[in-house]
Amino acid sequence: MATKVAPPTGQLVFQPRFQFADGDVTHQGTGFVVAASDGTPVGVTSAHFLDFEGAPMLSAEWLAGLADEEIFQFTHSLGAPGDGGQVGPTEFDLRRDYFIVVGDENNFAVCKPLELDDRPLPNVGERVWLPNKDPNAKDGHVLVEGKVDEVTRKYIGIELDDELRLQSQSGSPIISQQTGKVIGTLARGATEGGVTYLRLCPTEGIANLIRTETAKIKLQNAVGDPTEVPQPGSTQDP
């Protein structure tokens, strides 16, 4: 299928940085942003790497560039985070592998918000782009191409044109070359026989949540266990 829209440009993907109540700071996954109906920046990434039994999360920042410049800061989860999806010998359902956070300021000055595809599912054979994070690239990514090779209600399968070494890319948007919109977020990936396959969380559930959810939960109440916060004067094992 020929490309029907122009390739996306600008700052599309970011490096999430999470800060926790015990002082830990982690860089995990990939994030992007969409605009809510009121113009609020909404950050999207995966949930399966979140630790709901560790120290509470205090903030999430979307970073860009070699200097890790903070572009967005988020302090609330839009509704409860997803459960990371169900993956096992009898179940493979990635529809709830999402973590949606909301910003405190309406600022898209240095970022192009992406749009979520309003179709329930894409077509088998449809061509797609993966903005592959690359801090050395002009816009922070290099577009990698592929095609939809499997479509189900529980996940979407992608076959990339070229082998790709996946590194901390859960939550990356997969963009349709037919609509220019995000059809799913990268939830699982593997390379077999020199071919890289991706399995996506479809964006239908994410779009519904952004469109209808009104509850904004402080990150410290959405991710982590409050009892895991070190108390003043307590000692920790080295």
Short mmCIF file of C-alpha atoms in Angstrom, two decimals:
data_model
loop_
_atom_site.label_atom_id
_atom_site.label_comp_id
_atom_site.label_asym_id
_atom_site.label_seq_id
_atom_site.Cartn_x
_atom_site.Cartn_y
_atom_site.Cartn_z
CA MET A 1 0.00 0.00 0.00
CA ALA A 2 1.44 3.36 -1.00
CA THR A 3 1.97 6.11 1.50
CA LYS A 4 -1.13 8.34 1.58
CA VAL A 5 0.00 11.01 4.02
CA ALA A 6 3.24 12.92 4.49
CA PRO A 7 5.66 11.49 7.05
CA PRO A 8 5.25 13.09 10.49
CA THR A 9 7.87 15.62 11.54
CA GLY A 10 8.86 17.44 14.71
CA GLN A 11 9.40 16.22 18.26
CA LEU A 12 7.13 13.16 18.42
CA VAL A 13 8.59 10.93 21.14
CA PHE A 14 10.20 11.54 24.51
CA GLN A 15 12.16 9.75 27.22
CA PRO A 16 10.01 9.38 30.37
CA ARG A 17 11.75 10.03 33.68
CA PHE A 18 9.95 8.95 36.84
CA GLN A 19 10.73 10.22 40.32
CA PHE A 20 9.74 8.26 43.42
CA ALA A 21 9.19 9.02 47.10
CA ASP A 22 12.26 7.00 48.15
CA GLY A 23 14.51 9.22 46.02
CA ASP A 24 14.84 6.75 43.16
CA VAL A 25 14.77 8.13 39.61
CA THR A 26 14.28 5.89 36.59
CA HIS A 27 14.24 6.34 32.81
CA GLN A 28 11.83 3.79 31.35
CA GLY A 29 9.98 3.27 28.11
CA THR A 30 9.00 5.89 25.55
CA GLY A 31 6.30 8.54 25.79
CA PHE A 32 4.40 10.78 23.42
CA VAL A 33 1.66 13.38 23.87
CA VAL A 34 -1.82 14.03 22.56
CA ALA A 35 -4.07 17.00 23.21
CA ALA A 36 -7.23 16.50 25.24
CA SER A 37 -10.40 18.24 24.08
CA ASP A 38 -9.64 21.20 26.38
CA GLY A 39 -6.09 21.50 25.07
CA THR A 40 -4.46 19.87 28.08
CA PRO A 41 -1.30 17.88 27.24
CA VAL A 42 -1.86 14.17 27.89
CA GLY A 43 1.16 11.89 28.09
CA VAL A 44 0.91 8.30 26.90
CA THR A 45 3.22 5.36 27.64
CA SER A 46 3.00 1.70 28.74
CA ALA A 47 2.09 0.32 32.15
CA HIS A 48 3.78 -3.10 32.23
CA PHE A 49 7.06 -1.75 33.60
CA LEU A 50 5.40 0.13 36.51
CA ASP A 51 6.01 -1.16 40.04
CA PHE A 52 2.77 -0.90 41.99
CA GLU A 53 4.37 -2.45 45.08
CA GLY A 54 7.37 -0.10 45.31
CA ALA A 55 7.69 3.48 46.53
CA PRO A 56 4.99 5.89 45.31
CA MET A 57 5.66 7.86 42.13
CA LEU A 58 5.86 11.61 42.67
CA SER A 59 6.26 12.98 39.16
CA ALA A 60 6.82 12.05 35.54
CA GLU A 61 8.76 14.16 33.06
CA TRP A 62 8.95 13.77 29.29
CA LEU A 63 12.54 14.57 28.26
CA ALA A 64 13.94 15.42 24.84
CA GLY A 65 17.36 15.80 23.26
CA LEU A 66 20.89 14.92 24.24
CA ALA A 67 20.71 17.21 27.27
CA ASP A 68 17.55 15.49 28.59
CA GLU A 69 15.65 18.76 28.42
CA GLU A 70 12.38 18.59 30.33
CA ILE A 71 9.50 19.36 27.98
CA PHE A 72 6.50 18.25 30.04
CA GLN A 73 5.99 17.52 33.73
CA PHE A 74 3.05 15.41 34.86
CA THR A 75 1.79 15.00 38.43
CA HIS A 76 -1.49 13.14 37.88
CA SER A 77 -2.69 9.94 36.28
CA LEU A 78 -5.79 10.24 34.11
CA GLY A 79 -7.90 7.60 35.82
CA ALA A 80 -6.22 4.48 37.15
CA PRO A 81 -3.24 3.11 35.18
CA GLY A 82 -3.88 -0.01 33.15
CA ASP A 83 -2.79 -3.39 34.51
CA GLY A 84 -0.10 -3.86 31.86
CA GLY A 85 -2.09 -6.40 29.87
CA GLN A 86 -2.40 -10.14 30.32
CA VAL A 87 0.31 -12.30 28.79
CA GLY A 88 0.47 -16.02 29.46
CA PRO A 89 0.11 -19.51 27.98
CA THR A 90 -3.67 -19.12 27.59
CA GLU A 91 -4.10 -15.35 27.32
CA PHE A 92 -2.55 -12.55 25.27
CA ASP A 93 -4.47 -9.33 25.77
CA LEU A 94 -2.59 -6.02 25.56
CA ARG A 95 -5.57 -3.66 25.65
CA ARG A 96 -4.81 -2.39 29.17
CA ASP A 97 -1.08 -1.81 28.77
CA TYR A 98 -1.33 1.94 29.15
CA PHE A 99 -0.33 4.68 31.59
CA ILE A 100 -1.97 8.03 30.85
CA VAL A 101 -0.72 11.13 32.64
CA VAL A 102 -1.92 14.73 32.52
CA GLY A 103 0.05 17.95 32.44
CA ASP A 104 -0.21 21.02 34.62
CA GLU A 105 0.35 23.53 31.81
CA ASN A 106 -0.98 23.81 28.28
CA ASN A 107 2.33 24.07 26.44
CA PHE A 108 2.92 22.57 23.02
CA ALA A 109 5.47 25.16 21.92
CA VAL A 110 8.24 22.65 21.20
CA CYS A 111 6.19 19.56 20.49
CA LYS A 112 3.76 18.31 17.90
CA PRO A 113 0.92 16.42 19.62
CA LEU A 114 -0.05 13.20 17.89
CA GLU A 115 -3.60 12.16 17.08
CA LEU A 116 -5.13 8.80 17.97
CA ASP A 117 -6.74 6.91 15.10
CA ASP A 118 -10.53 6.96 15.42
CA ARG A 119 -10.95 3.65 13.60
CA PRO A 120 -11.53 0.63 15.88
CA LEU A 121 -8.74 -1.28 14.12
CA PRO A 122 -6.37 -0.83 11.14
CA ASN A 123 -6.24 -3.04 8.07
CA VAL A 124 -3.93 -6.02 7.57
CA GLY A 125 -1.16 -4.94 5.21
CA GLU A 126 -1.48 -1.27 6.14
CA ARG A 127 1.88 0.53 6.14
CA VAL A 128 3.09 2.16 9.37
CA TRP A 129 5.88 4.22 10.91
CA LEU A 130 7.63 3.70 14.22
CA PRO A 131 9.41 6.87 15.46
CA ASN A 132 12.52 5.12 16.75
CA LYS A 133 14.08 7.19 19.54
CA ASP A 134 17.48 8.60 18.57
CA PRO A 135 18.83 11.54 20.64
CA ASN A 136 21.34 12.31 17.88
CA ALA A 137 18.62 12.82 15.26
CA LYS A 138 17.24 16.29 14.51
CA ASP A 139 13.78 15.58 15.89
CA GLY A 140 14.89 12.98 18.42
CA HIS A 141 13.85 10.01 16.32
CA VAL A 142 14.31 8.18 13.02
CA LEU A 143 11.25 6.82 11.24
CA VAL A 144 11.27 3.04 10.82
CA GLU A 145 8.74 1.46 8.45
CA GLY A 146 6.70 -1.70 8.60
CA LYS A 147 3.25 -3.13 8.01
CA VAL A 148 0.31 -4.48 9.98
CA ASP A 149 0.49 -8.27 9.89
CA GLU A 150 -2.22 -9.22 12.42
CA VAL A 151 -5.36 -7.53 13.70
CA THR A 152 -7.37 -8.65 16.73
CA ARG A 153 -9.44 -6.85 19.37
CA LYS A 154 -6.80 -7.72 22.01
CA TYR A 155 -3.65 -6.62 20.18
CA ILE A 156 -2.26 -5.51 16.82
CA GLY A 157 0.73 -7.21 15.18
CA ILE A 158 3.40 -5.33 13.22
CA GLU A 159 6.25 -6.64 11.04
CA LEU A 160 9.05 -4.13 10.53
CA ASP A 161 10.83 -3.89 7.19
CA ASP A 162 14.27 -4.11 8.82
CA GLU A 163 15.62 -5.79 11.91
CA LEU A 164 15.64 -3.44 14.90
CA ARG A 165 17.28 -3.77 18.29
CA LEU A 166 14.59 -2.67 20.71
CA GLN A 167 15.77 -0.72 23.75
CA SER A 168 13.41 0.88 26.30
CA GLN A 169 10.74 1.53 23.68
CA SER A 170 7.55 0.33 25.35
CA GLY A 171 4.91 2.99 24.82
CA SER A 172 6.23 4.11 21.43
CA PRO A 173 3.47 5.21 19.04
CA ILE A 174 2.90 3.29 15.81
CA ILE A 175 1.57 5.67 13.17
CA SER A 176 -0.56 4.69 10.18
CA GLN A 177 0.73 5.84 6.81
CA GLN A 178 -2.90 5.84 5.67
CA THR A 179 -4.27 8.28 8.28
CA GLY A 180 -1.17 9.79 9.91
CA LYS A 181 -2.62 8.83 13.31
CA VAL A 182 -1.54 6.47 16.08
CA ILE A 183 -3.05 2.97 15.80
CA GLY A 184 -1.35 1.49 18.87
CA THR A 185 1.52 1.66 21.33
CA LEU A 186 4.42 -0.76 21.43
CA ALA A 187 3.80 -3.28 24.21
CA ARG A 188 5.93 -6.30 23.23
CA GLY A 189 8.59 -6.98 20.62
CA ALA A 190 10.95 -9.70 19.45
CA THR A 191 13.25 -10.56 16.56
CA GLU A 192 13.05 -13.97 14.90
CA GLY A 193 15.01 -15.03 11.85
CA GLY A 194 16.23 -11.49 11.26
CA VAL A 195 12.69 -10.04 11.30
CA THR A 196 11.46 -7.77 14.10
CA TYR A 197 7.84 -8.19 15.18
CA LEU A 198 5.91 -5.81 17.43
CA ARG A 199 2.71 -6.37 19.37
CA LEU A 200 0.69 -3.28 20.19
CA CYS A 201 -1.83 -2.06 22.71
CA PRO A 202 -4.60 -0.77 20.40
CA THR A 203 -5.36 2.92 20.91
CA GLU A 204 -9.14 2.44 21.02
CA GLY A 205 -9.16 2.07 24.82
CA ILE A 206 -6.67 4.91 25.29
CA ALA A 207 -8.76 7.24 23.12
CA ASN A 208 -11.94 6.35 25.01
CA LEU A 209 -10.24 7.04 28.34
CA ILE A 210 -8.89 10.42 27.23
CA ARG A 211 -12.27 11.36 25.81
CA THR A 212 -14.43 10.31 28.80
CA GLU A 213 -12.32 10.07 31.97
CA THR A 214 -12.51 13.06 34.32
CA ALA A 215 -10.77 11.72 37.43
CA LYS A 216 -7.21 12.96 37.89
CA ILE A 217 -5.34 10.90 40.50
CA LYS A 218 -2.14 12.14 42.09
CA LEU A 219 0.70 9.95 40.87
CA GLN A 220 1.63 9.04 44.44
CA ASN A 221 -1.85 7.53 44.83
CA ALA A 222 -1.87 5.87 41.41
CA VAL A 223 1.52 4.12 41.30
CA GLY A 224 3.29 2.51 44.25
CA ASP A 225 2.63 1.49 47.85
CA PRO A 226 2.55 4.32 50.43
CA THR A 227 3.98 1.99 53.10
CA GLU A 228 7.19 1.74 51.07
CA VAL A 229 8.19 5.35 51.82
CA PRO A 230 11.19 5.45 54.22
CA GLN A 231 10.24 7.13 57.49
CA PRO A 232 12.37 9.97 58.91
CA GLY A 233 15.16 8.61 61.05
CA SER A 234 14.72 5.04 59.78
CA THR A 235 17.68 3.05 58.56
CA GLN A 236 17.82 1.07 55.33
CA ASP A 237 19.87 -2.00 54.57
CA PRO A 238 22.80 -1.11 52.30
#
